[in-house]
Coordinates of C-alpha atoms in Angstrom, one line a residue:
M30 CA 110.8 123.2 108.8
T31 CA 109.0 125.4 106.3
S32 CA 105.5 124.1 105.7
P33 CA 105.3 122.6 102.2
T34 CA 102.3 122.5 99.9
P35 CA 99.9 119.7 100.5
D36 CA 100.9 116.3 99.1
P37 CA 99.2 115.8 95.7
D38 CA 98.2 112.4 96.9
D39 CA 96.1 114.0 99.7
A40 CA 93.1 115.1 97.7
P41 CA 91.9 117.0 94.6
R42 CA 92.1 120.8 95.1
T43 CA 88.3 121.0 95.5
F44 CA 88.6 118.9 98.6
L45 CA 91.1 121.1 100.3
L46 CA 90.3 123.8 102.9
R47 CA 93.0 126.3 103.8
R48 CA 93.4 129.8 105.2
G49 CA 91.5 132.3 103.1
D50 CA 88.6 130.0 102.4
S51 CA 85.1 130.7 103.6
G52 CA 81.6 129.3 103.7
P53 CA 79.6 126.5 105.3
R54 CA 82.4 124.0 104.9
V55 CA 84.6 126.1 107.1
A56 CA 81.8 126.2 109.8
A57 CA 81.5 122.5 109.6
L58 CA 85.2 122.1 110.0
R59 CA 85.1 124.2 113.2
D60 CA 82.4 121.9 114.5
V61 CA 84.4 118.8 113.8
L62 CA 87.5 120.2 115.4
V63 CA 85.5 121.1 118.6
R64 CA 84.1 117.5 118.7
A65 CA 87.7 116.2 118.4
G66 CA 88.7 118.2 121.5
A67 CA 90.0 121.5 119.9
A68 CA 87.8 124.0 121.8
D69 CA 89.8 126.9 120.4
A70 CA 88.3 126.3 117.0
A71 CA 84.8 127.5 118.1
A72 CA 83.6 130.8 116.7
D73 CA 80.2 132.6 116.5
G74 CA 78.4 134.5 113.8
P75 CA 80.0 135.3 110.4
A76 CA 83.5 134.5 111.8
A77 CA 82.5 130.8 112.0
E78 CA 82.6 130.6 108.2
V79 CA 86.0 132.2 107.8
F80 CA 89.3 130.1 107.7
D81 CA 91.5 132.7 109.4
E82 CA 95.0 132.6 110.8
A83 CA 93.7 131.5 114.3
L84 CA 91.9 128.5 112.8
E85 CA 95.0 127.6 110.8
R86 CA 97.0 127.5 114.0
V87 CA 94.4 125.1 115.5
V88 CA 94.6 122.9 112.5
R89 CA 98.4 122.8 112.6
A90 CA 98.3 121.9 116.3
V91 CA 95.8 119.1 115.7
Q92 CA 97.8 117.7 112.8
Q93 CA 101.0 117.7 114.8
E94 CA 99.3 116.0 117.8
R95 CA 98.0 113.2 115.5
G96 CA 101.2 112.6 113.5
L97 CA 100.0 114.3 110.4
R98 CA 101.9 116.8 108.3
A99 CA 101.4 120.1 110.1
D100 CA 100.8 122.3 107.0
G101 CA 97.5 123.9 108.2
V102 CA 95.7 122.5 105.2
V103 CA 92.7 120.2 105.6
G104 CA 93.0 117.5 103.0
R105 CA 92.1 113.8 102.9
H106 CA 94.4 112.6 105.6
T107 CA 93.4 115.4 108.0
S108 CA 89.7 115.0 107.3
R109 CA 90.0 111.2 108.0
A110 CA 91.8 111.8 111.2
L111 CA 89.3 114.4 112.4
D112 CA 86.4 112.1 111.6
G113 CA 88.0 109.2 113.5
A114 CA 88.8 111.4 116.5
R115 CA 85.2 111.7 117.6
W116 CA 84.8 108.0 118.4
R117 CA 85.5 106.3 121.7
L118 CA 85.5 102.5 122.3
G119 CA 81.9 101.5 122.8
D120 CA 80.3 104.4 120.9
R121 CA 79.6 102.1 117.9
V122 CA 79.7 98.5 116.8
L123 CA 83.0 97.7 115.1
R124 CA 83.4 95.2 112.3
H125 CA 85.8 94.5 109.5
V126 CA 84.4 95.5 106.1
P127 CA 86.8 94.8 103.2
G128 CA 87.3 97.9 101.1
H129 CA 85.7 100.2 103.6
L130 CA 87.8 99.9 106.8
L131 CA 86.5 101.5 109.9
H132 CA 89.0 103.9 111.4
G133 CA 89.1 106.1 114.5
E134 CA 90.2 106.5 118.1
D135 CA 87.9 103.6 119.1
V136 CA 89.7 101.2 116.7
A137 CA 93.1 102.4 118.0
E138 CA 92.0 101.8 121.6
L139 CA 90.7 98.3 120.7
Q140 CA 94.1 97.6 119.0
G141 CA 96.0 98.8 122.0
R142 CA 94.0 96.5 124.3
L143 CA 94.5 93.5 121.9
L144 CA 98.2 94.2 121.7
A145 CA 98.5 94.3 125.5
L146 CA 96.8 90.9 125.6
G147 CA 99.1 89.4 123.0
L148 CA 96.1 88.9 120.6
L149 CA 97.3 91.3 117.8
D150 CA 100.5 90.9 115.8
D151 CA 100.1 94.3 114.0
R152 CA 100.7 97.9 114.8
R153 CA 98.1 100.2 116.4
D154 CA 97.1 102.2 113.3
G155 CA 93.5 102.9 114.0
R156 CA 92.1 100.9 111.0
L157 CA 90.1 97.8 111.5
G158 CA 91.7 95.5 109.0
P159 CA 91.9 91.7 108.8
R160 CA 94.6 91.3 111.4
T161 CA 92.6 93.3 114.0
E162 CA 89.5 91.2 113.1
A163 CA 91.6 88.0 113.7
G164 CA 92.6 89.4 117.1
V165 CA 89.0 90.0 118.0
R166 CA 88.0 86.5 117.0
E167 CA 90.8 85.1 119.1
L168 CA 89.5 87.2 122.0
Q169 CA 86.0 85.9 121.5
R170 CA 87.2 82.2 121.3
S171 CA 89.1 82.6 124.5
T172 CA 86.3 84.2 126.4
G173 CA 83.3 82.1 125.2
V174 CA 81.7 84.9 123.2
A175 CA 80.1 84.1 119.8
V176 CA 83.0 84.2 117.3
D177 CA 81.9 86.6 114.6
G178 CA 84.7 89.2 114.7
V179 CA 82.2 92.0 115.6
V180 CA 82.9 94.2 118.6
G181 CA 79.6 94.7 120.3
P182 CA 78.5 94.9 123.9
R183 CA 79.3 91.3 124.8
T184 CA 82.8 91.4 123.3
L185 CA 83.5 94.7 125.0
E186 CA 82.4 93.2 128.3
A187 CA 84.8 90.3 127.8
L188 CA 87.6 92.7 126.8
R189 CA 87.1 94.7 130.0
G190 CA 87.2 91.5 132.0
L191 CA 90.6 90.6 130.6
D192 CA 92.1 94.0 130.8
R193 CA 95.6 94.0 132.3
S194 CA 98.8 96.0 132.0
V195 CA 101.9 94.6 130.3
V196 CA 105.3 95.5 131.6
G197 CA 108.4 95.7 129.4
G198 CA 107.4 98.2 126.8
D199 CA 105.2 98.7 123.8
P200 CA 104.5 95.2 122.3
S201 CA 104.5 96.6 118.8
A202 CA 107.8 98.4 119.4
L203 CA 109.3 95.3 120.7
R204 CA 108.1 93.4 117.6
D205 CA 109.7 96.1 115.4
V206 CA 113.0 95.6 117.1
E207 CA 112.9 91.9 116.9
R208 CA 112.0 92.0 113.2
T209 CA 115.1 94.1 112.5
A210 CA 117.3 91.8 114.7
Q211 CA 116.2 88.8 112.6
A212 CA 117.2 90.6 109.4
R213 CA 120.5 91.7 110.9
R214 CA 121.3 88.0 111.7
R215 CA 120.9 87.1 108.1
A216 CA 124.2 87.5 106.2
T217 CA 122.3 87.5 102.9
G218 CA 118.8 87.7 101.5
R219 CA 117.8 91.2 102.8
V220 CA 115.2 92.9 100.7
V221 CA 114.7 96.6 100.3
V222 CA 111.6 98.0 98.5
L223 CA 112.1 101.3 96.7
D224 CA 108.9 103.2 96.2
P225 CA 109.3 106.2 93.8
A226 CA 106.2 108.4 94.1
H227 CA 103.6 109.1 91.4
G228 CA 104.4 107.7 87.9
G229 CA 102.5 107.2 84.6
P230 CA 100.4 110.3 83.9
E231 CA 100.9 111.7 87.4
S232 CA 104.0 113.9 87.5
G233 CA 103.8 115.0 91.1
A234 CA 105.6 118.2 92.1
T235 CA 107.2 120.3 89.3
G236 CA 109.7 123.1 89.2
H237 CA 112.6 124.4 87.2
G238 CA 112.1 121.9 84.4
L239 CA 112.0 118.9 86.7
R240 CA 109.1 116.4 87.4
E241 CA 109.0 114.7 90.7
A242 CA 108.0 111.3 89.2
D243 CA 111.1 111.4 86.9
V244 CA 113.5 112.5 89.6
V245 CA 112.5 109.9 92.2
L246 CA 112.4 107.1 89.7
D247 CA 116.0 107.9 88.6
L248 CA 117.1 108.0 92.2
A249 CA 115.4 104.7 92.9
Q250 CA 117.3 103.1 90.0
R251 CA 120.6 104.5 91.2
V252 CA 119.9 103.1 94.7
E253 CA 118.8 99.8 93.2
G254 CA 122.2 99.4 91.4
R255 CA 124.2 100.1 94.5
L256 CA 122.2 97.8 96.7
Q257 CA 122.4 95.0 94.2
A258 CA 126.1 95.4 94.0
A259 CA 126.4 95.0 97.8
G260 CA 124.3 91.8 97.7
T261 CA 121.0 93.2 98.8
T262 CA 117.9 92.6 96.8
A263 CA 116.1 95.8 95.7
V264 CA 112.6 95.8 94.4
L265 CA 111.0 98.9 92.7
T266 CA 107.3 99.4 93.1
R267 CA 106.9 100.9 89.6
G268 CA 108.5 101.8 86.3
A269 CA 108.0 104.9 84.3
A270 CA 104.5 104.1 83.0
Q271 CA 103.0 102.8 86.2
N272 CA 101.3 104.6 89.1
P273 CA 100.2 102.0 91.7
T274 CA 97.9 102.8 94.5
S275 CA 99.2 103.1 98.1
E276 CA 97.6 99.7 98.8
E277 CA 99.3 98.1 95.8
R278 CA 102.7 99.5 96.8
A279 CA 102.3 98.3 100.4
A280 CA 101.0 94.9 99.2
L281 CA 104.2 94.5 97.0
A282 CA 106.4 95.1 100.1
A283 CA 104.5 92.4 101.9
D284 CA 104.6 90.0 99.0
V285 CA 108.4 90.2 98.7
A286 CA 108.9 90.1 102.5
A287 CA 110.7 93.4 102.5
D288 CA 113.0 94.3 105.4
V289 CA 112.7 98.0 104.9
V290 CA 110.8 100.4 102.5
L291 CA 112.1 103.7 101.2
V292 CA 109.4 106.0 99.8
L293 CA 110.9 108.6 97.6
H294 CA 109.4 112.0 97.0
A295 CA 110.4 115.5 96.0
D296 CA 108.6 118.6 97.4
A297 CA 107.3 121.9 96.2
L298 CA 106.1 125.1 97.7
T299 CA 103.4 126.5 95.3
P300 CA 101.4 129.6 96.1
P301 CA 97.6 129.0 96.0
G302 CA 96.1 129.7 92.6
R303 CA 99.4 129.8 90.7
D304 CA 99.3 128.8 87.0
H305 CA 101.2 125.5 87.0
D306 CA 102.4 126.2 83.4
A307 CA 104.1 129.4 84.6
P308 CA 107.7 129.3 86.0
P309 CA 107.7 128.8 89.8
P310 CA 108.4 132.0 91.8
P311 CA 111.4 132.1 94.2
S312 CA 110.7 129.6 97.0
P313 CA 111.6 130.2 100.6
A314 CA 111.4 126.4 101.2
S315 CA 114.4 124.1 100.7
G316 CA 116.0 121.1 102.1
V317 CA 115.5 117.4 102.9
A318 CA 113.0 115.9 105.4
T319 CA 112.3 112.3 106.4
F320 CA 109.1 110.8 107.9
S321 CA 108.3 107.5 109.6
W322 CA 104.9 106.2 110.6
G323 CA 103.4 107.6 113.8
T324 CA 100.2 108.8 115.4
A325 CA 99.3 110.3 118.7
R326 CA 99.0 106.8 120.1
S327 CA 101.7 104.7 118.4
R328 CA 104.7 104.9 116.1
S329 CA 107.2 102.7 114.4
T330 CA 110.3 102.8 116.5
E331 CA 112.5 101.2 114.0
G332 CA 111.1 103.3 111.2
A333 CA 112.0 106.4 113.2
R334 CA 115.6 105.1 113.7
L335 CA 115.9 104.5 110.0
A336 CA 114.5 107.9 109.2
G337 CA 117.1 109.5 111.4
L338 CA 119.9 107.7 109.7
V339 CA 118.6 108.6 106.2
Q340 CA 118.2 112.3 107.3
R341 CA 121.8 112.6 108.7
E342 CA 123.4 110.8 105.7
L343 CA 121.6 113.0 103.2
V344 CA 122.4 116.2 104.9
V345 CA 126.1 115.4 105.3
R346 CA 126.6 113.9 101.8
T347 CA 124.6 116.4 99.8
G348 CA 124.6 119.7 101.7
L349 CA 120.8 120.0 101.5
A350 CA 119.3 122.0 104.4
D351 CA 118.2 119.9 107.3
C352 CA 114.4 120.0 107.7
G353 CA 114.4 117.3 110.3
S354 CA 112.9 113.9 110.8
H355 CA 109.2 113.5 111.8
T356 CA 106.4 111.1 112.2
W357 CA 103.5 111.1 109.8
D358 CA 100.4 108.9 109.4
S359 CA 100.5 108.7 105.6
D360 CA 99.1 105.8 103.6
V361 CA 102.1 103.9 102.5
L362 CA 103.9 104.3 105.9
R363 CA 100.8 103.1 107.7
L364 CA 100.0 100.2 105.4
T365 CA 103.5 98.7 105.6
A366 CA 104.3 96.4 108.5
M367 CA 108.1 96.7 108.1
P368 CA 110.1 99.8 108.9
A369 CA 109.4 102.4 106.2
V370 CA 110.6 105.9 105.6
R371 CA 109.3 108.6 103.3
V372 CA 112.1 110.8 102.0
E373 CA 111.5 114.3 100.6
V374 CA 114.8 114.8 98.8
G375 CA 114.4 118.6 98.2
Y376 CA 112.1 121.2 96.9
L377 CA 111.8 121.4 93.1
T378 CA 110.6 125.0 93.5
S379 CA 113.8 125.9 95.2
P380 CA 116.5 127.1 92.6
D381 CA 119.3 125.6 94.7
D382 CA 117.6 122.3 95.4
A383 CA 116.5 121.9 91.8
A384 CA 120.0 122.6 90.5
L385 CA 121.3 119.9 92.8
L386 CA 118.7 117.4 91.8
A387 CA 119.3 118.1 88.1
D388 CA 123.0 117.2 88.4
P389 CA 123.7 113.4 87.8
A390 CA 126.7 113.6 90.2
A391 CA 124.5 115.0 92.9
R392 CA 121.9 112.3 92.4
D393 CA 124.7 109.8 92.9
R394 CA 125.4 111.3 96.2
V395 CA 121.7 111.2 97.2
A396 CA 121.7 107.5 96.2
E397 CA 124.9 106.8 98.2
A398 CA 123.4 108.5 101.2
L399 CA 120.3 106.3 101.1
V400 CA 122.3 103.1 100.6
A401 CA 124.6 104.0 103.5
A402 CA 121.7 104.6 105.8
V403 CA 120.2 101.2 104.9
H404 CA 123.5 99.5 105.5
R405 CA 124.0 101.3 108.9
F406 CA 120.4 100.3 109.9
F407 CA 121.4 96.6 110.0
L408 CA 124.7 97.1 111.9
V409 CA 124.9 96.4 115.6
A410 CA 125.7 99.4 117.8
D411 CA 129.4 98.6 118.2
E412 CA 129.9 98.1 114.4
D413 CA 128.2 101.4 113.4
V414 CA 130.3 104.2 111.8
P415 CA 130.1 108.0 111.9
T416 CA 127.7 109.6 109.4
G417 CA 129.1 110.3 106.0
V418 CA 132.1 107.9 106.1
L419 CA 130.6 104.5 105.1
T420 CA 131.9 103.5 101.7
V421 CA 129.1 102.5 99.3
V422 CA 129.8 99.9 96.6
P423 CA 129.2 101.4 93.2
P424 CA 127.0 99.6 90.7
P425 CA 128.5 97.7 87.8
A426 CA 129.5 99.9 84.9

C-alpha cells in the first residue's frame, strides 16, 4: 500500500524525524537503530546527521519487523519501540509503576515466559502492567521468592528454574480463540465497541471539505443503528464534543465487556510543510486498509481474522482500493484485550475517496460492510457466507 502520512495521534510535528531532516537528532537516531540491531543505519562524518533515503529504508524495515506502520517516519510509536528494543531480560530490574509503564523486549520476553507457565492471562505486549505484575507475584509465591512483584536477580533465577516449553500453540492465541467461541455460543448479549477517532477540537485528517472526526463519527452512528437492529449492543466511545485518550477508549471497552472493538479512522497523504488551510494537492494514495494488533513477538490471531473480514467486505461493497490487512502496535489495539481492528476507510486527500465518503449512500455501504464483517466473525465455519452477500438489517426509520 502507499505509505500514508503519520497518524496525528503519533506525536506533534516537532517530535517527528523523516527523510530530509538533519542534525544531531538524526545522528542519535542512527545510534539507537544500531543498538536495536539495525547495523545498516551506521554512518560516519557529516553523513551521520542526514536522514537520507538509505536511512528511511532502514526505518521502514525496522517498523515492519516490529509491527509498526512502515511509513519511514520516526514518531512516538517508533521511538518507543526503538527504546524498548535495546533491553534484554536481566539487563535491568523490572517493576510495575502505574502511569509510567516499563516497556521493551525484556518485558515481552518476561511475558512470554509467564504465558508459557500459565501465570499470565494477558497478551505479550511488551508493557509491564498490573496483569504482568500479578503473574510475577504468582511466580514468586510458587517458588518461595519474596512476593514484591519486582523482577530482580532472585526472581529471574526462579524463572529460569521453571522454564519449560508448552506444546499446543501460543497460549495467548488459544485464549483469543476461546474468547470468541464463548461469544459465539451466546445467542444474545454481544457487545461491540465503536471507536471513532479524534473528536472535540481535534479534527484529524482533512481534505476536500471533510474532517476525519466528523466522517468516522457519522459512520459509527450508522453502524450502531444496524447492530442494534440486529440485536447486538453497540457502544460508542465518544460523541461530537469528546476526545478520549487511548487509555480511556480501551478502558470503556473493558468496562462494558466488549466482544470486539472497531476503531474508525480516515487517512490523508499530506506533503511535508503544506499549508493545511490550502486545498490538498492531487493524492496518489487511496483505498481502505485494516490493522490488528501485532508485534515482532506476538499478535492477536482473532483480531487478524476480523481485520481480514472487514477488509474484504469493505472492498467488495464499496469499490475502494484494497490496501491490505496488516498488524500494528498502536495504542488502542494494544490496550484492548478483546479482538480489535483499526479501519482506515479511505484517504480524504484522494478526490475519489473523498467523493465516496461525502455521499450518504456510500457511507451506508461502508456501515453495512462493517456490520456484515462483525456478524460473519461470530459464525462457525460451516455457516459462513461469501463476501458481500450477507444481508444487513437496516436501522429503524
